[in-house]
Amino acid sequence: MRVIRKYANRRLYDTEQSRYVTLEDLRRLILDEVPFRVEDAKSGEDLTRTILLSIIIEQEQADGEAEVFSNDLLAQFIRVYDMAQPLPLARYLEQGTQLMLEQQKRVQDQWQQAMRHTPMELMRELAEENMKFWQKTIGQAGTKDDDEKP
């Protein structure tokens, strides 16, 4: 697992690449599914959740139209934290989000498959299959004719 150190000056240092990184660099690691851990350079305390939340906040502020967390949703989260026995919200959100991502990938794959089969592409594939069939059929017929000759 890649270790990112956070220094007192709020800079993040990637120990594997020996360079300073930004929240955007860490976001790219997440998208590339590279596991990492952010730790305080002095104490070694795990700061990964805090940094992940910072990345989410940055994304929420960067694109107002792609807002995921509405004010109402955030207020509901705060109410869950205040419950005597909080709901198992983390597990539910993780499973729901994973299901949503899998479904999105399936839709994208199906769309790409559908786009691959344009009418011209379909005609080309059919022509290739027909050509293979006739080549095989003619090749077998020629072999049979050769076998029958004295």
Tab-separated table of C-alpha atoms in Angstrom:
chain	number	residue	atom	x	y	z
A	1	MET	CA	0.000	0.000	0.000
A	2	ARG	CA	1.310	3.416	-0.953
A	3	VAL	CA	2.042	5.697	2.008
A	4	ILE	CA	1.361	9.422	1.780
A	5	ARG	CA	2.729	11.588	4.577
A	6	LYS	CA	1.025	14.795	5.626
A	7	TYR	CA	3.339	17.397	7.083
A	8	ALA	CA	2.548	20.249	9.473
A	9	ASN	CA	2.622	22.695	6.538
A	10	ARG	CA	-0.351	20.706	5.101
A	11	ARG	CA	1.742	19.348	2.225
A	12	LEU	CA	1.303	15.748	1.163
A	13	TYR	CA	4.351	13.639	0.283
A	14	ASP	CA	4.178	10.406	-1.720
A	15	THR	CA	6.870	8.171	-0.210
A	16	GLU	CA	6.812	5.763	-3.168
A	17	GLN	CA	7.429	8.411	-5.826
A	18	SER	CA	9.481	10.715	-3.566
A	19	ARG	CA	7.507	13.814	-4.479
A	20	TYR	CA	4.873	16.155	-3.119
A	21	VAL	CA	1.329	15.495	-4.323
A	22	THR	CA	-1.968	17.353	-4.379
A	23	LEU	CA	-5.490	16.277	-3.554
A	24	GLU	CA	-6.020	15.983	-7.316
A	25	ASP	CA	-3.116	13.519	-7.517
A	26	LEU	CA	-4.724	11.454	-4.754
A	27	ARG	CA	-8.074	11.605	-6.549
A	28	ARG	CA	-6.353	10.173	-9.632
A	29	LEU	CA	-4.928	7.334	-7.491
A	30	ILE	CA	-8.443	6.578	-6.292
A	31	LEU	CA	-9.791	6.514	-9.850
A	32	ASP	CA	-6.916	4.216	-10.846
A	33	GLU	CA	-7.774	2.024	-7.828
A	34	VAL	CA	-4.327	2.427	-6.272
A	35	PRO	CA	-4.598	1.782	-2.527
A	36	PHE	CA	-2.967	4.350	-0.276
A	37	ARG	CA	-2.848	5.447	3.329
A	38	VAL	CA	-2.328	9.022	4.476
A	39	GLU	CA	-0.512	9.380	7.763
A	40	ASP	CA	0.660	12.267	9.890
A	41	ALA	CA	4.400	12.655	9.317
A	42	LYS	CA	5.111	13.239	13.002
A	43	SER	CA	2.726	10.925	14.877
A	44	GLY	CA	1.943	8.308	12.211
A	45	GLU	CA	-1.793	8.807	12.871
A	46	ASP	CA	-4.015	7.595	10.024
A	47	LEU	CA	-5.498	10.655	8.286
A	48	THR	CA	-6.892	8.838	5.235
A	49	ARG	CA	-10.576	9.502	6.027
A	50	THR	CA	-9.935	13.195	6.562
A	51	ILE	CA	-8.100	13.475	3.242
A	52	LEU	CA	-10.799	11.504	1.410
A	53	LEU	CA	-13.425	13.860	2.833
A	54	SER	CA	-11.309	16.812	1.663
A	55	ILE	CA	-11.236	15.363	-1.847
A	56	ILE	CA	-15.029	15.006	-1.798
A	57	ILE	CA	-15.457	18.593	-0.559
A	58	GLU	CA	-13.148	19.828	-3.317
A	59	GLN	CA	-15.174	17.957	-5.941
A	60	GLU	CA	-18.476	19.205	-4.530
A	61	GLN	CA	-17.249	22.812	-4.715
A	62	ALA	CA	-15.594	22.458	-8.123
A	63	ASP	CA	-18.707	21.510	-10.058
A	64	GLY	CA	-22.006	22.787	-8.690
A	65	GLU	CA	-23.995	20.792	-11.254
A	66	ALA	CA	-22.433	17.463	-10.229
A	67	GLU	CA	-23.430	17.920	-6.597
A	68	VAL	CA	-23.815	14.568	-4.844
A	69	PHE	CA	-24.460	15.729	-1.296
A	70	SER	CA	-27.404	18.112	-1.105
A	71	ASN	CA	-27.945	20.243	1.983
A	72	ASP	CA	-30.853	17.996	2.990
A	73	LEU	CA	-28.738	14.844	2.702
A	74	LEU	CA	-25.920	16.367	4.738
A	75	ALA	CA	-28.401	17.451	7.426
A	76	GLN	CA	-29.751	13.874	7.547
A	77	PHE	CA	-26.208	12.542	8.015
A	78	ILE	CA	-25.749	14.881	10.976
A	79	ARG	CA	-29.004	13.587	12.492
A	80	VAL	CA	-27.793	9.985	12.110
A	81	TYR	CA	-24.632	10.836	14.075
A	82	ASP	CA	-26.808	12.274	16.864
A	83	MET	CA	-28.951	9.137	17.249
A	84	ALA	CA	-28.545	7.135	20.478
A	85	GLN	CA	-27.817	4.058	18.355
A	86	PRO	CA	-26.726	5.174	14.891
A	87	LEU	CA	-27.958	3.215	11.912
A	88	PRO	CA	-25.464	0.946	10.126
A	89	LEU	CA	-25.333	3.653	7.481
A	90	ALA	CA	-21.732	3.105	6.345
A	91	ARG	CA	-22.340	-0.500	5.289
A	92	TYR	CA	-25.594	0.414	3.535
A	93	LEU	CA	-23.955	3.301	1.654
A	94	GLU	CA	-20.934	1.186	0.683
A	95	GLN	CA	-23.094	-1.639	-0.665
A	96	GLY	CA	-25.499	0.719	-2.428
A	97	THR	CA	-22.686	2.696	-4.019
A	98	GLN	CA	-20.892	-0.484	-5.117
A	99	LEU	CA	-24.099	-1.769	-6.714
A	100	MET	CA	-24.646	1.560	-8.466
A	101	LEU	CA	-21.062	1.570	-9.830
A	102	GLU	CA	-21.403	-2.018	-11.082
A	103	GLN	CA	-24.684	-1.196	-12.806
A	104	GLN	CA	-23.163	1.917	-14.371
A	105	LYS	CA	-20.245	-0.137	-15.718
A	106	ARG	CA	-22.670	-2.722	-17.127
A	107	VAL	CA	-24.674	0.004	-18.882
A	108	GLN	CA	-21.486	1.515	-20.323
A	109	ASP	CA	-20.305	-1.910	-21.519
A	110	GLN	CA	-23.689	-2.601	-23.127
A	111	TRP	CA	-23.658	0.818	-24.782
A	112	GLN	CA	-20.173	0.225	-26.188
A	113	GLN	CA	-21.285	-3.196	-27.433
A	114	ALA	CA	-24.343	-1.656	-29.078
A	115	MET	CA	-22.243	1.076	-30.689
A	116	ARG	CA	-19.861	-1.575	-32.007
A	117	HIS	CA	-22.712	-3.082	-33.977
A	118	THR	CA	-23.602	-0.228	-36.292
A	119	PRO	CA	-25.470	-1.326	-39.431
A	120	MET	CA	-22.273	-1.196	-41.504
A	121	GLU	CA	-20.294	-3.115	-38.875
A	122	LEU	CA	-23.035	-5.731	-38.703
A	123	MET	CA	-23.018	-6.104	-42.508
A	124	ARG	CA	-19.218	-6.446	-42.496
A	125	GLU	CA	-19.348	-9.152	-39.809
A	126	LEU	CA	-22.077	-11.027	-41.707
A	127	ALA	CA	-20.051	-10.814	-44.935
A	128	GLU	CA	-16.974	-12.189	-43.148
A	129	GLU	CA	-18.986	-15.055	-41.667
A	130	ASN	CA	-20.483	-15.841	-45.079
A	131	MET	CA	-17.035	-15.769	-46.699
A	132	LYS	CA	-15.645	-18.170	-44.069
A	133	PHE	CA	-18.631	-20.474	-44.536
A	134	TRP	CA	-18.245	-20.593	-48.321
A	135	GLN	CA	-14.474	-21.003	-48.150
A	136	LYS	CA	-14.918	-23.903	-45.754
A	137	THR	CA	-17.749	-25.419	-47.816
A	138	ILE	CA	-15.870	-25.088	-51.124
A	139	GLY	CA	-12.680	-26.385	-49.512
A	140	GLN	CA	-14.511	-29.485	-48.212
A	141	ALA	CA	-16.214	-30.050	-51.576
A	142	GLY	CA	-12.856	-29.858	-53.366
A	143	THR	CA	-11.382	-32.400	-50.953
A	144	LYS	CA	-14.309	-34.805	-51.526
A	145	ASP	CA	-13.960	-34.472	-55.307
A	146	ASP	CA	-10.227	-35.238	-55.051
A	147	ASP	CA	-10.991	-38.320	-52.904
A	148	GLU	CA	-13.472	-39.704	-55.461
A	149	LYS	CA	-11.091	-39.463	-58.453
A	150	PRO	CA	-9.234	-42.701	-59.452
